Coordinates of C-alpha atoms and ligand atoms in Angstrom, one line a residue:
M160 CA 1.7 49.4 -82.0
A161 CA -1.4 49.5 -79.8
K162 CA -3.4 52.6 -79.4
I163 CA -3.3 54.0 -75.9
I164 CA -6.7 54.2 -74.1
D165 CA -6.3 57.4 -72.2
G166 CA -8.1 57.0 -68.9
R167 CA -7.2 60.4 -67.7
T168 CA -8.9 62.2 -70.6
I169 CA -12.0 60.0 -70.5
A170 CA -12.2 60.4 -66.7
A171 CA -11.9 64.2 -67.2
Q172 CA -14.9 64.1 -69.5
I173 CA -16.9 62.2 -67.0
R174 CA -16.0 64.6 -64.2
T175 CA -17.2 67.5 -66.4
E176 CA -20.5 65.7 -66.9
V177 CA -20.8 65.0 -63.2
G178 CA -19.9 68.6 -62.4
R179 CA -22.8 69.8 -64.6
E180 CA -25.2 67.4 -62.8
V181 CA -24.0 68.6 -59.4
A182 CA -24.6 72.2 -60.4
R183 CA -28.1 71.3 -61.7
L184 CA -28.9 69.6 -58.3
R185 CA -27.5 72.6 -56.4
D186 CA -29.8 74.9 -58.5
A187 CA -32.7 72.6 -57.3
G188 CA -31.5 73.1 -53.7
I189 CA -29.8 69.7 -53.3
E190 CA -26.3 69.6 -51.9
L191 CA -24.2 66.4 -52.2
K192 CA -21.8 65.1 -49.6
L193 CA -19.5 62.1 -49.5
S194 CA -18.4 60.8 -46.2
A195 CA -15.3 58.6 -46.1
I196 CA -14.1 56.6 -43.1
L197 CA -10.4 55.9 -42.8
V198 CA -9.3 53.5 -40.2
G199 CA -5.6 53.4 -39.3
E200 CA -2.5 54.9 -41.0
D201 CA -2.1 52.8 -44.2
P202 CA -0.2 55.3 -46.4
A203 CA -1.8 54.0 -49.7
S204 CA -5.3 54.3 -48.2
R205 CA -4.6 57.9 -47.1
I206 CA -3.5 58.8 -50.6
Y207 CA -6.7 57.1 -52.1
V208 CA -8.9 59.0 -49.7
R209 CA -7.1 62.3 -50.4
T210 CA -7.5 61.7 -54.2
K211 CA -11.2 61.0 -53.9
R212 CA -11.7 64.1 -51.8
R213 CA -9.9 66.3 -54.2
A214 CA -12.0 64.9 -57.1
C215 CA -15.2 65.6 -55.1
S216 CA -14.1 69.2 -54.5
E217 CA -13.4 69.7 -58.2
V218 CA -16.9 68.8 -59.2
G219 CA -18.6 70.6 -56.3
I220 CA -19.4 67.6 -54.0
T221 CA -18.7 68.3 -50.3
S222 CA -16.6 65.6 -48.6
E223 CA -15.5 64.8 -45.2
V224 CA -13.2 62.1 -43.7
M225 CA -13.7 60.5 -40.4
K226 CA -10.3 59.3 -39.2
L227 CA -10.3 56.5 -36.7
P228 CA -7.3 54.8 -35.0
S229 CA -6.4 51.2 -36.1
T230 CA -7.4 50.1 -32.6
V231 CA -11.0 51.3 -32.9
P232 CA -13.5 48.6 -31.7
E233 CA -15.7 47.2 -34.4
E234 CA -18.8 48.2 -32.4
E235 CA -17.7 51.9 -32.5
L236 CA -17.0 51.7 -36.3
L237 CA -20.5 50.3 -36.9
Q238 CA -22.1 53.0 -34.7
R239 CA -20.2 55.7 -36.7
I240 CA -21.5 54.2 -40.0
D241 CA -25.0 54.1 -38.5
S242 CA -24.9 57.8 -37.6
L243 CA -23.9 58.6 -41.2
N244 CA -26.7 56.3 -42.5
G245 CA -29.2 58.5 -40.5
D246 CA -27.7 61.9 -41.5
S247 CA -29.8 63.4 -44.3
R248 CA -26.9 65.7 -45.4
V249 CA -24.8 62.6 -46.3
S250 CA -25.4 61.3 -49.8
G251 CA -22.8 58.6 -50.0
I252 CA -20.6 56.7 -47.5
L253 CA -17.4 54.8 -48.2
V254 CA -15.2 52.8 -45.9
Q255 CA -11.7 52.7 -47.2
R256 CA -10.1 49.3 -47.2
P257 CA -8.0 47.5 -46.0
L258 CA -9.4 47.4 -42.4
P259 CA -7.5 46.1 -39.4
G260 CA -7.7 42.4 -38.8
H261 CA -10.0 42.6 -35.7
I262 CA -12.8 44.2 -37.8
S263 CA -15.1 42.0 -39.9
V264 CA -15.2 43.4 -43.5
D265 CA -18.5 41.7 -44.0
E266 CA -20.1 43.3 -41.0
V267 CA -18.9 46.7 -42.2
L268 CA -20.1 46.3 -45.8
E269 CA -23.5 45.3 -44.5
A270 CA -23.7 48.2 -42.1
V271 CA -23.6 50.8 -44.8
T272 CA -27.2 51.5 -45.9
P273 CA -27.6 50.2 -49.5
E274 CA -29.0 53.7 -50.6
K275 CA -25.7 55.4 -49.6
D276 CA -23.4 52.5 -50.7
V277 CA -21.6 54.4 -53.4
D278 CA -18.9 51.7 -53.5
G279 CA -21.5 49.1 -54.4
F280 CA -20.2 46.5 -52.0
H281 CA -23.3 45.9 -49.9
P282 CA -24.6 42.4 -50.5
R283 CA -27.9 43.8 -51.7
N284 CA -26.2 45.9 -54.3
L285 CA -24.0 43.0 -55.4
G286 CA -27.0 40.8 -55.6
R287 CA -28.9 43.3 -57.7
L288 CA -26.0 43.4 -60.1
L289 CA -26.0 39.6 -60.3
A290 CA -29.7 39.5 -60.8
G291 CA -29.4 41.9 -63.8
S292 CA -30.9 45.1 -62.3
P293 CA -28.0 46.9 -60.8
S294 CA -28.4 49.8 -58.4
F295 CA -24.9 50.8 -57.3
V296 CA -22.1 49.0 -59.2
P297 CA -18.5 49.0 -57.7
A298 CA -16.5 51.9 -59.3
T299 CA -13.6 50.0 -60.8
P300 CA -15.8 47.6 -62.9
L301 CA -18.1 50.4 -63.9
G302 CA -15.0 52.5 -64.9
I303 CA -13.7 49.6 -67.0
Q304 CA -17.0 49.3 -68.9
E305 CA -17.2 53.0 -69.5
L306 CA -13.5 53.0 -70.8
L307 CA -14.4 50.2 -73.2
L308 CA -17.5 52.1 -74.5
R309 CA -16.0 55.5 -74.7
S310 CA -12.8 54.2 -76.5
G311 CA -14.9 52.5 -79.1
H312 CA -14.5 48.9 -77.9
P313 CA -18.0 47.8 -76.8
P314 CA -17.9 44.3 -75.2
D315 CA -21.2 43.2 -76.9
G316 CA -20.7 39.7 -78.4
R317 CA -17.0 39.7 -77.7
D318 CA -14.9 37.1 -75.8
V319 CA -13.9 38.9 -72.6
V320 CA -11.3 37.2 -70.4
I321 CA -10.8 38.5 -66.9
V322 CA -7.7 37.5 -64.9
G323 CA -8.6 37.8 -61.2
R324 CA -11.7 36.8 -59.3
S325 CA -11.7 39.4 -56.4
D326 CA -14.9 40.8 -54.9
L327 CA -13.7 44.3 -55.8
V328 CA -12.9 43.8 -59.5
G329 CA -13.1 40.4 -61.2
K330 CA -16.4 39.1 -59.9
P331 CA -18.5 42.2 -60.2
L332 CA -16.9 43.0 -63.6
A333 CA -17.9 39.5 -64.9
A334 CA -21.5 40.1 -63.7
L335 CA -21.6 43.6 -65.3
L336 CA -20.2 42.6 -68.7
M337 CA -22.3 39.4 -69.1
R338 CA -25.6 41.4 -68.4
K339 CA -28.2 41.1 -71.1
S340 CA -27.9 44.8 -71.9
E341 CA -26.4 47.0 -74.5
G342 CA -22.8 47.9 -73.6
A343 CA -22.4 44.5 -72.0
N344 CA -23.6 41.2 -73.6
A345 CA -20.1 39.7 -73.5
T346 CA -19.1 36.1 -73.3
V347 CA -17.0 36.2 -70.1
T348 CA -14.4 33.8 -68.8
V349 CA -12.9 34.5 -65.3
C350 CA -9.4 33.1 -64.6
H351 CA -7.8 32.9 -61.2
S352 CA -4.9 31.4 -59.3
S353 CA -6.2 27.8 -59.8
T354 CA -6.8 28.2 -63.5
R355 CA -4.8 25.6 -65.6
R356 CA -3.2 26.7 -68.8
L357 CA -4.0 30.4 -68.3
E358 CA -2.4 31.3 -71.6
A359 CA -5.0 29.2 -73.5
H360 CA -7.7 31.5 -72.1
T361 CA -5.9 34.8 -72.4
K362 CA -5.0 34.1 -76.0
R363 CA -8.6 33.7 -76.9
A364 CA -9.7 37.1 -75.6
N365 CA -10.9 39.9 -77.8
I366 CA -10.9 41.9 -74.6
L367 CA -8.4 41.0 -71.9
V368 CA -8.8 42.5 -68.4
V369 CA -6.1 41.8 -65.9
A370 CA -6.6 42.4 -62.1
A371 CA -4.1 39.9 -60.6
G372 CA -1.9 42.2 -58.5
S373 CA 1.3 40.9 -60.0
P374 CA 3.7 43.3 -61.8
G375 CA 4.1 42.6 -65.6
F376 CA 2.5 39.2 -65.2
I377 CA 0.8 39.1 -68.6
R378 CA 3.4 38.9 -71.3
G379 CA 3.2 39.5 -75.1
H380 CA 2.9 35.8 -76.1
M381 CA -0.2 35.4 -73.8
V382 CA -2.2 38.0 -75.8
K383 CA -4.1 37.6 -79.1
A384 CA -3.1 39.9 -81.9
G385 CA -5.5 42.8 -82.1
A386 CA -6.9 42.3 -78.6
V387 CA -8.0 45.2 -76.4
V388 CA -6.0 45.0 -73.1
I389 CA -7.3 46.6 -69.8
D390 CA -4.6 46.7 -67.1
V391 CA -6.2 47.1 -63.6
G392 CA -3.0 46.4 -61.6
I393 CA -1.4 49.0 -59.4
N394 CA 1.9 47.7 -58.2
R395 CA 4.9 49.5 -56.6
V396 CA 8.2 48.2 -57.8
E397 CA 11.6 49.4 -56.6
D398 CA 13.3 51.9 -58.9
A399 CA 16.6 53.5 -57.7
R400 CA 16.4 56.0 -60.6
N401 CA 13.1 57.3 -59.4
P402 CA 13.4 60.0 -56.7
K403 CA 10.7 58.2 -54.7
G404 CA 12.7 55.0 -54.9
Y405 CA 9.8 53.2 -56.6
R406 CA 7.5 53.4 -59.6
I407 CA 4.0 52.2 -60.3
V408 CA 3.4 49.5 -62.9
G409 CA 0.5 47.4 -64.0
D410 CA -0.1 43.7 -64.2
V411 CA 0.7 43.8 -68.0
A412 CA 4.2 43.9 -69.5
F413 CA 3.3 47.1 -71.3
E414 CA 6.2 47.2 -73.9
E415 CA 5.7 43.7 -75.1
V416 CA 1.9 43.6 -75.0
S417 CA 1.5 46.9 -76.8
K418 CA 3.3 45.4 -79.8
V419 CA 0.6 42.7 -80.1
A420 CA -2.6 44.4 -78.9
R421 CA -4.9 46.8 -80.8
A422 CA -5.4 49.0 -77.8
I423 CA -4.1 49.1 -74.2
T424 CA -4.6 51.1 -71.0
P425 CA -1.4 52.6 -69.4
V426 CA -0.6 52.4 -65.7
P427 CA -0.8 55.0 -64.3
G428 CA -3.4 56.8 -66.3
G429 CA -5.8 54.0 -67.3
V430 CA -8.3 52.4 -65.0
G431 CA -7.2 54.4 -61.9
P432 CA -8.7 57.8 -62.8
M433 CA -11.9 56.0 -64.0
T434 CA -12.4 54.4 -60.6
V435 CA -12.5 57.9 -59.0
A436 CA -14.7 59.4 -61.7
M437 CA -17.3 56.5 -61.3
L438 CA -17.3 57.0 -57.5
L439 CA -18.3 60.6 -58.1
R440 CA -21.0 59.5 -60.5
N441 CA -22.3 57.0 -58.0
T442 CA -22.4 59.8 -55.4
V443 CA -24.5 62.0 -57.7
T444 CA -26.8 59.0 -58.4
A445 CA -27.2 58.5 -54.6
G446 CA -27.9 62.1 -53.8
S447 CA -30.4 62.6 -56.7
R448 CA -32.3 59.4 -55.8
Q449 CA -32.5 60.4 -52.1
S450 CA -34.0 63.7 -53.2
G451 CA -36.4 62.1 -55.6
Q452 CA -34.7 63.4 -58.7
T453 CA -33.5 61.1 -61.5
F454 CA -30.0 60.9 -62.9
Ligands
LIG106 P1 -6.8 40.5 -55.2 O1 -5.4 40.3 -54.7 O2 -7.9 40.5 -54.3 O3 -7.1 39.4 -56.3 C1 -6.1 39.0 -57.2 C2 -6.7 37.9 -58.1 O4 -5.8 37.5 -59.1 C3 -7.2 36.7 -57.3 O5 -8.5 36.4 -57.7 C4 -6.2 35.6 -57.8 O6 -6.9 34.4 -58.0 C5 -5.8 36.1 -59.2 N1 -4.5 35.7 -59.5 C6 -3.3 35.9 -58.7 N2 -2.3 35.2 -59.3 C7 -2.8 34.6 -60.4 C8 -2.2 33.8 -61.4 N3 -0.9 33.4 -61.4 N4 -3.0 33.4 -62.4 C9 -4.3 33.7 -62.5 N5 -4.9 34.5 -61.6 C10 -4.2 34.9 -60.6 O7 -6.7 41.8 -56.1 P2 -7.7 43.0 -56.5 O8 -8.2 43.7 -55.3 O9 -8.7 42.5 -57.6 O10 -6.6 43.9 -57.3 C11 -5.9 43.4 -58.4 C12 -4.9 44.5 -58.8 O11 -5.7 45.6 -59.2 C13 -4.0 45.1 -57.7 O12 -2.8 45.4 -58.2 C14 -4.8 46.3 -57.2 O13 -3.9 47.2 -56.6 C15 -5.4 46.8 -58.5 N6 -6.6 47.6 -58.3 C16 -6.7 48.7 -59.1 C17 -7.8 49.5 -59.0 C18 -7.9 50.7 -59.9 O14 -8.7 51.6 -59.6 N7 -7.0 50.8 -60.9 C19 -8.9 49.1 -58.2 C20 -8.8 47.9 -57.5 C21 -7.7 47.2 -57.6

């Protein structure tokens, strides 16, 4: 049976480290603040923002949320972002997605100043990642790399197969893990919805990362014996036995795959907590850079 890679425990270690750094900065007179913008009433987005704020408060980072109606004109949203860009008390800015259809995601991502872009989605930060000198790296890919390293599965020299080519996960993760740098140096294959013979790729992977958004999509026969499997998926499936009427599952058929793999992340409790922990770390990095300190 596969060993469980416990994202909750590893994320707690990172939060402790971040908390120490926040205290060190506070001793030097530097306060950190994360500003989140939440547009509309999407229930999942509200939960994500609440989770991030709770994590901030745990490590001593002040946070605030600017709630805007789903009808907010794009121009007003861009002005709000600009005022946060110019506010010296704000260390990091995040705009929770999804955004309503009338708002251009590209315009919004470009509006956040790269120095406060703790989500790492500004084209300049993504470009720097691709060019091999990252500044802010998106939190989920960063969390996946950290999970691999801290659980004793460095990607260096390994065949890493990523299922999913999204701008949030698959693409930046590929750029991160193929970097010429210790803790990366992987041979990366990115599979997507037009990939033919997906199984031929997944079966080759020493490290298989799945971010397809499809519950239980990766089955046992698609995984190489002894592989390390990182399940990024967060899917709600109906479950009448659960008081909520649903439960959260990943993109990997956990029971089957854990009989084949060497190690596997659970859902929940795998990549999710790491994403939040890395957002905190990015916020500390932002605040300390803005103050001229190093982290
Ligand atoms: P997305 O919907 O933007 O992208 C899905 C990707 O999967 C696409 O690139 C698509 O080509 C690929 N795909 C879909 N069906 C496929 C198939 N049959 N074969 C091969 N590839 C296929 O998704 P995303 O934003 O990257 O998110 C993916 C999943 O990860 C979702 O469940 C999301 O909720 C979850 N997620 C989790 C975290 C976290 O912190 N744990 C963070 C971000 C996203």
